[in-house]
mmCIF file of C-alpha atoms and ligand atoms in Angstrom:
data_model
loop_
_atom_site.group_PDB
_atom_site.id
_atom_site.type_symbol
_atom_site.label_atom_id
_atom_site.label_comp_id
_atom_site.label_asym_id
_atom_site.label_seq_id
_atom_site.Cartn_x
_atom_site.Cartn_y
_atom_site.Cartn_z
ATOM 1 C CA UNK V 1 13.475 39.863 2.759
ATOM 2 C CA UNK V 2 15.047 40.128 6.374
ATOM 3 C CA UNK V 3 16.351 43.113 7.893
ATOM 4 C CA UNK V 4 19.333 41.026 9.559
ATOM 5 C CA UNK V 5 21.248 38.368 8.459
ATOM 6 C CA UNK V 6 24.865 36.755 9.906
ATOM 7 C CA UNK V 7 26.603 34.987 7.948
ATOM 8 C CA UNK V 8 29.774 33.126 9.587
ATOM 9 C CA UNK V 9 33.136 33.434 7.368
ATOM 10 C CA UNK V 10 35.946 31.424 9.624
ATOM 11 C CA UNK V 11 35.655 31.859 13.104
ATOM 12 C CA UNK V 12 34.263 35.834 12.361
ATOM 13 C CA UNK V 13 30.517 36.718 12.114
ATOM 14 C CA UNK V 14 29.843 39.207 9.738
ATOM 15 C CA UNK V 15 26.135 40.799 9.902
ATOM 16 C CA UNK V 16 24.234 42.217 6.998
ATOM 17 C CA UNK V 17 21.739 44.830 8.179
ATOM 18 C CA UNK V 18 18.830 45.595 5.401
ATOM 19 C CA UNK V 19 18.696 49.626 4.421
ATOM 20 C CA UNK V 20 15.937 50.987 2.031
ATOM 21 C CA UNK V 21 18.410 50.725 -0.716
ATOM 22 C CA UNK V 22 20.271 48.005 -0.270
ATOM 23 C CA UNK V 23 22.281 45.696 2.084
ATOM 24 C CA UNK V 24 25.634 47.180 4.668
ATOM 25 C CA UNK V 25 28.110 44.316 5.770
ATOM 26 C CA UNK V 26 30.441 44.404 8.683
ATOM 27 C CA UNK V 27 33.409 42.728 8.698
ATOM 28 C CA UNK V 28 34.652 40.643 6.097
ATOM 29 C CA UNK V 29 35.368 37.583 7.549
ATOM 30 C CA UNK V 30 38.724 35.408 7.685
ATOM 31 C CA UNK V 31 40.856 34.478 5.062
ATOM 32 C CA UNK V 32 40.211 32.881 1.975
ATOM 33 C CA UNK V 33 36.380 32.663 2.535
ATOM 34 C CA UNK V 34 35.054 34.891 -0.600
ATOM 35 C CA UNK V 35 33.846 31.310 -2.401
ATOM 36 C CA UNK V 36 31.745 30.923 0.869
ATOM 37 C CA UNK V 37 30.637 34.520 1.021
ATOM 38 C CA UNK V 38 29.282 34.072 -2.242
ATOM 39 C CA UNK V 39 27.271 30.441 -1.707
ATOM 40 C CA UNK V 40 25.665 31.839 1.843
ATOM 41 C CA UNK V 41 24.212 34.936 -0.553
ATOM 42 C CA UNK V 42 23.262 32.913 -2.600
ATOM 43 C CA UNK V 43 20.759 30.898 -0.142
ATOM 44 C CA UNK V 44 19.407 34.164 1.018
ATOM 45 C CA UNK V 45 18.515 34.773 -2.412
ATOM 46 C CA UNK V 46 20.875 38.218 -2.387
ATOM 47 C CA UNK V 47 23.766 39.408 -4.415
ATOM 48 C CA UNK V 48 26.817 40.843 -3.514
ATOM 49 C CA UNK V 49 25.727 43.873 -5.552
ATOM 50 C CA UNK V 50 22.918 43.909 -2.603
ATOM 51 C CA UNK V 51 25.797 45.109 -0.488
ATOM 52 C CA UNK V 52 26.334 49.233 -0.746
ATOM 53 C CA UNK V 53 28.850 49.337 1.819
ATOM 54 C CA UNK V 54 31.203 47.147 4.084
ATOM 55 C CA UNK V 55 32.168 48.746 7.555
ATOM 56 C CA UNK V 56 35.271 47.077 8.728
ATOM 57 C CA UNK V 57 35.420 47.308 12.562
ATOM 58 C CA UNK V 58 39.062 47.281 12.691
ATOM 59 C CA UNK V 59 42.072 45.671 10.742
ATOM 60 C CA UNK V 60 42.789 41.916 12.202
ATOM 61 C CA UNK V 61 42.919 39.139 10.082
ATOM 62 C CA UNK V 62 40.015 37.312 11.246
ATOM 63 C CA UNK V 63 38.094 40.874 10.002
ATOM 64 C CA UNK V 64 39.671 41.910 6.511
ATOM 65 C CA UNK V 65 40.769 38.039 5.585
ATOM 66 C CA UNK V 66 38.425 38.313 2.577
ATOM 67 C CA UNK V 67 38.068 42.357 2.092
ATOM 68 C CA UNK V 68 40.034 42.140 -1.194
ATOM 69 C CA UNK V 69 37.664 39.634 -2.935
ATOM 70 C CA UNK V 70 34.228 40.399 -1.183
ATOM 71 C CA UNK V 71 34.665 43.996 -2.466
ATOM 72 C CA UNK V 72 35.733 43.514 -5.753
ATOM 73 C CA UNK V 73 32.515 41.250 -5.678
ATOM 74 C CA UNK V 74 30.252 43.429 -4.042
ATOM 75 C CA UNK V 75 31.637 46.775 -6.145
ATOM 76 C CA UNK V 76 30.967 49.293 -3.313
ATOM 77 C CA UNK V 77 32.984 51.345 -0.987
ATOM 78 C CA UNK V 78 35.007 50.324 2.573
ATOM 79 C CA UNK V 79 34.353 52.113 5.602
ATOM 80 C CA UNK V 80 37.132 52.126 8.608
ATOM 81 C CA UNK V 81 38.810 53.838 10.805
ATOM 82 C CA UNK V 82 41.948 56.071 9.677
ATOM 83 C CA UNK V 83 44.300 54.155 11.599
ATOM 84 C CA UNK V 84 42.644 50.462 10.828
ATOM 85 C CA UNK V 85 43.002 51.632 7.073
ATOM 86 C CA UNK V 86 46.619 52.128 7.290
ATOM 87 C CA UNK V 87 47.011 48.745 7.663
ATOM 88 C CA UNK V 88 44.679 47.267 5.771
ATOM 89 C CA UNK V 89 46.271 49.275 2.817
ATOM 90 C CA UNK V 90 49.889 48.422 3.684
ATOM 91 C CA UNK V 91 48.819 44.346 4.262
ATOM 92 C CA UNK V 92 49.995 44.667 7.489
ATOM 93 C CA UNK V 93 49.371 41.628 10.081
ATOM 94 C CA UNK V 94 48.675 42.386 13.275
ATOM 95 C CA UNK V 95 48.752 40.545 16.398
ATOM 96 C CA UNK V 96 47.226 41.458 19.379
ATOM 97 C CA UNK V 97 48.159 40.813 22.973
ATOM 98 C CA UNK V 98 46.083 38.192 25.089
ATOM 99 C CA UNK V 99 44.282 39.779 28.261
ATOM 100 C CA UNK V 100 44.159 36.350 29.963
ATOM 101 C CA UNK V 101 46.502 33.207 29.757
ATOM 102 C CA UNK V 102 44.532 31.716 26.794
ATOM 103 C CA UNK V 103 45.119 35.329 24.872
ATOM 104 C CA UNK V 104 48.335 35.400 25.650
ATOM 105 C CA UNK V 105 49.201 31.964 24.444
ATOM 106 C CA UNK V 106 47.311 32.241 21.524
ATOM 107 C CA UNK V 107 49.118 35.426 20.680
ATOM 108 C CA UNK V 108 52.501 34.117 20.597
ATOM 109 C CA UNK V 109 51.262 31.355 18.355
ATOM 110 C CA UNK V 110 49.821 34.272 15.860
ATOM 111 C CA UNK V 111 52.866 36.392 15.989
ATOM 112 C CA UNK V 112 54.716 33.132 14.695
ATOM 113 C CA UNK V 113 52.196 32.375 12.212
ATOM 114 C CA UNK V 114 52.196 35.898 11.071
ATOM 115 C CA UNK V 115 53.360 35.421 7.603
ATOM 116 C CA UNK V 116 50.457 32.782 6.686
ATOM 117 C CA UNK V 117 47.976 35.384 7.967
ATOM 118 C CA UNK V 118 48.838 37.562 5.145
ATOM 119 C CA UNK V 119 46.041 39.184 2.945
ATOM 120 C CA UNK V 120 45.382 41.315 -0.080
ATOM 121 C CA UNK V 121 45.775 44.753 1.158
ATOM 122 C CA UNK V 122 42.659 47.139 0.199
ATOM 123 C CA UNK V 123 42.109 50.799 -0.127
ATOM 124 C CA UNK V 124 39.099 52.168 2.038
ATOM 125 C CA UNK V 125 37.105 55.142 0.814
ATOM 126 C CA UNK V 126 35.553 56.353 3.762
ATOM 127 C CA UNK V 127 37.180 57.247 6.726
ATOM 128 C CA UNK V 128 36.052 57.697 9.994
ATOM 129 C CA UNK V 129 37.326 58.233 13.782
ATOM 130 C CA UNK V 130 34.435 60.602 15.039
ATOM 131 C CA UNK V 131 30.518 60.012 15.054
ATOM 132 C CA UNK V 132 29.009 59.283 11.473
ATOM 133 C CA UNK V 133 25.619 58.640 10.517
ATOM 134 C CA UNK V 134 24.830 56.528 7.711
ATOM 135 C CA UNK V 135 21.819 58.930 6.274
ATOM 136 C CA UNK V 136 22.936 58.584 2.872
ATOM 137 C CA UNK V 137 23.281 54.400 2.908
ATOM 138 C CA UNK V 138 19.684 54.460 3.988
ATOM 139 C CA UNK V 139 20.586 53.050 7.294
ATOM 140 C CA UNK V 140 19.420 54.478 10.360
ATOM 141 C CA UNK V 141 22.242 53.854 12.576
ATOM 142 C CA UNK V 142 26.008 55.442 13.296
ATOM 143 C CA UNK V 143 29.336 54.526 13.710
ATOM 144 C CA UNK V 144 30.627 55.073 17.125
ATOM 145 C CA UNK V 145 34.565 55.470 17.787
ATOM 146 C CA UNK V 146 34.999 52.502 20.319
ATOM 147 C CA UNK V 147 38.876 52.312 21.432
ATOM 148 C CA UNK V 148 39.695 49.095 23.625
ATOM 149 C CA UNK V 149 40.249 46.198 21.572
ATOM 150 C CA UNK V 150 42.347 48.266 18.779
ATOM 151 C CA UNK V 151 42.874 51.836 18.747
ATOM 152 C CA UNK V 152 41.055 52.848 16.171
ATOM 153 C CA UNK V 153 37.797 50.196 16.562
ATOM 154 C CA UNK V 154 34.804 51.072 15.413
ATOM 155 C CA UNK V 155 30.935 49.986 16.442
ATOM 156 C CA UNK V 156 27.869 50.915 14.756
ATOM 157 C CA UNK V 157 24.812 51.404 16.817
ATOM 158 C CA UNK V 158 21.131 51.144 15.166
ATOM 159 C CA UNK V 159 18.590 53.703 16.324
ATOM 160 C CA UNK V 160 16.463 50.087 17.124
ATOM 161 C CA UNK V 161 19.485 49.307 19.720
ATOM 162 C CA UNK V 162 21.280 46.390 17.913
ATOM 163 C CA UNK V 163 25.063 47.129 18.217
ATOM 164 C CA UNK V 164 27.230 45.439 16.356
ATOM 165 C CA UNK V 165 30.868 45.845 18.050
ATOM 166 C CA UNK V 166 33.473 43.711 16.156
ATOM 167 C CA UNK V 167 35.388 42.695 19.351
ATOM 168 C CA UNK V 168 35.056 44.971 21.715
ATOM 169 C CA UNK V 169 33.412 42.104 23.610
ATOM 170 C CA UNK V 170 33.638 38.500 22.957
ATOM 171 C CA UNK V 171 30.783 36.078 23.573
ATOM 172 C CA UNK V 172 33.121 32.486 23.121
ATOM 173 C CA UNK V 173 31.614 30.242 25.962
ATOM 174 C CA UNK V 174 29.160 32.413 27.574
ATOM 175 C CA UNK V 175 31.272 33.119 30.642
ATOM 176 C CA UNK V 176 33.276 36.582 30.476
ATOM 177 C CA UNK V 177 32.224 39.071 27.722
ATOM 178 C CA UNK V 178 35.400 40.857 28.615
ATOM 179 C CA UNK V 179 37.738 40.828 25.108
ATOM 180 C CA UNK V 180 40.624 37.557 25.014
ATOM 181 C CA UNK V 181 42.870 40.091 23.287
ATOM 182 C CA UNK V 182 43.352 44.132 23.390
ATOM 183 C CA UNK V 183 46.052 46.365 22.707
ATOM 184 C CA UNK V 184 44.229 49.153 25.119
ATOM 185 C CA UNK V 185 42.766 47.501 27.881
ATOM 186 C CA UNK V 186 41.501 50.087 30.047
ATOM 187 C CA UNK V 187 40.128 51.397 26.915
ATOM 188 C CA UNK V 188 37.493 48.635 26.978
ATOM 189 C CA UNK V 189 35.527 49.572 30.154
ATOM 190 C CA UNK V 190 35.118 53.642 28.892
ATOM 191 C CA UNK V 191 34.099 52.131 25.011
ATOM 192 C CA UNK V 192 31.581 49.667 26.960
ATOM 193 C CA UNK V 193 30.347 53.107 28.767
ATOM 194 C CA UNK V 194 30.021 54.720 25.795
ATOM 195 C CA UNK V 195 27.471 52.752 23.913
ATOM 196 C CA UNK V 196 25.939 51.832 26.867
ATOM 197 C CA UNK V 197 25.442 55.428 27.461
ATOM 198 C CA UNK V 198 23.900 55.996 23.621
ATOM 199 C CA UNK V 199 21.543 53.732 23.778
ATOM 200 C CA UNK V 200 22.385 50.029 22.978
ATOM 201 C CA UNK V 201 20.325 47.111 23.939
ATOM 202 C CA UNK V 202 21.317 44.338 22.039
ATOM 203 C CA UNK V 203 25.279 42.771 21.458
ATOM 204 C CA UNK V 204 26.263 41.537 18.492
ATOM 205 C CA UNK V 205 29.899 40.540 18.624
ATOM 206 C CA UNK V 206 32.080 39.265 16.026
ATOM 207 C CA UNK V 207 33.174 36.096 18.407
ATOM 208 C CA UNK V 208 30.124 34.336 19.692
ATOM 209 C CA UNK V 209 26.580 34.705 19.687
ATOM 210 C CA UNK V 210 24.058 38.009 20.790
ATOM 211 C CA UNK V 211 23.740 39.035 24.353
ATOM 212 C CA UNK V 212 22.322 41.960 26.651
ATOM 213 C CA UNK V 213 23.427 44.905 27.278
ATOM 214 C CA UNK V 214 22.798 44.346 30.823
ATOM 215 C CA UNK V 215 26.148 41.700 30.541
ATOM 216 C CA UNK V 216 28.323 45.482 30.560
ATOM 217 C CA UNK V 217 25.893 46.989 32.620
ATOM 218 C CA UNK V 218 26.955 44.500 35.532
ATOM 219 C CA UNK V 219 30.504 44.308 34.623
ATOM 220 C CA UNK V 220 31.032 48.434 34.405
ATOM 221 C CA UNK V 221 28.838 48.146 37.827
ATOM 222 C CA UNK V 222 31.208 45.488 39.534
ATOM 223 C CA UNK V 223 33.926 47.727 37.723
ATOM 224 C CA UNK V 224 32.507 50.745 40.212
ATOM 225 C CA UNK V 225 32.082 48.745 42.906
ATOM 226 C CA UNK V 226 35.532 47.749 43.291
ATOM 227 C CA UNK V 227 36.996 50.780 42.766
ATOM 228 C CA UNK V 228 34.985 52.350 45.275
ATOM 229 C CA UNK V 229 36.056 49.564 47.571
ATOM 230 C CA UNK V 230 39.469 50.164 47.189
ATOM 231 C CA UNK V 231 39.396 54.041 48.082
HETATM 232 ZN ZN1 ZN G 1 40.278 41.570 16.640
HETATM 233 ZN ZN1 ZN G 2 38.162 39.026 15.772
#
């Protein structure tokens, strides 16, 4: 069996990382995709009953599309932030702002689309906005509070370096890492520092495919360099 598998529901990847007792998931892809969650198990040869636990990173569409279903499949508990949970238990949609043209324009088109984004709303046992290690899931990793993107986004971090960080940076074209949409902006740079700081080596965004950490390393080092230049 692999340790690490991503399976692609709508434009979200949603990793499955291997624990001694069983399979975690984060993110639960876009809407109306629990027929296709079920077929790419099934050519891994898993089950959804493989899956203890799904970790949402935070509460747009594109991440909690298919919650309702893939947990009623999978029978085990939802992991998110306090604040992400709120919404994803009231059904709310949210849109966030673009950072760049592109963002922005695809924004507006969201916020009038908003009422075909709608999705089941779910109730998430465990909540979490502080460090949390996932000892008793058999996984050696923890979820990291990482602000930026939404306010209450979370990351988890494996003790082997892989980081899997929703969107708190994008990976669409290979040019900038640097999110399309954010409702905290300057948020991104000190959440980039952060797991940068505790030890991640390897990106694994929801939007695009695996990079280096040394991508942030040079962007929080032009960051520094410019504002140095400017005092
Ligand atoms: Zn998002
Ligand atoms: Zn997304």
């Amino acid at each position: 069996m692999n340790d690490l598998f991503c399976l692609r529901l709508g434009v979200t990847n949603c990793y499955l990382i291997k624990g001694s007792r069983g399979y975690i998931m984060i993110d639960a892809g876009s809407l109306r995709k629990e027929k296709l969650f079920q077929s790419l198990l099934m050519q891994r040869g898993l089950y959804p009953q493989d899956i203890k636990l799904i970790i949402i990173t935070h509460a747009h569409y594109d991440h909690i599309g298919s919650l309702a279903g893939i947990k009623r499949a999978c029978g085990c508990p939802v992991l998110a932030h306090p604040l992400e949970a709120a919404i994803i238990r009231e059904g709310e949609v949210v849109i966030p702002p673009g950072t760049n043209i592109l963002g922005t324009a695809v924004s507006s088109i969201g916020q009038r689309a908003k009422s075909m984004l709608a999705f089941e709303p779910v109730d998430c046992e465990i909540l979490c906005d502080k460090e949390y290690h996932l000892d008793e899931f058999a996984v050696k990793g923890r979820i990291l509070s990482t602000p930026g993107h939404t306010s209450g986004s979370l990351s988890l971090l494996m003790d082997n370096g892989n980081a899997y960080v929703g969107d708190l940076a994008f990976n669409w074209n290979g040019l900038s890492i640097y999110p399309t949409f954010a409702e905290m902006p300057a948020e991104i740079y000190s959440s980039w520092g952060l797991i940068l700081k505790e030890g991640a080596e390897n990106i694994f965004p929801a939007h695009g495919r695996p990079f280096s950490i040394n991508r942030i390393k040079q962007n929080l080092e032009k960051l520094n360099r410019l504002a140095y230049g400017m005092a």
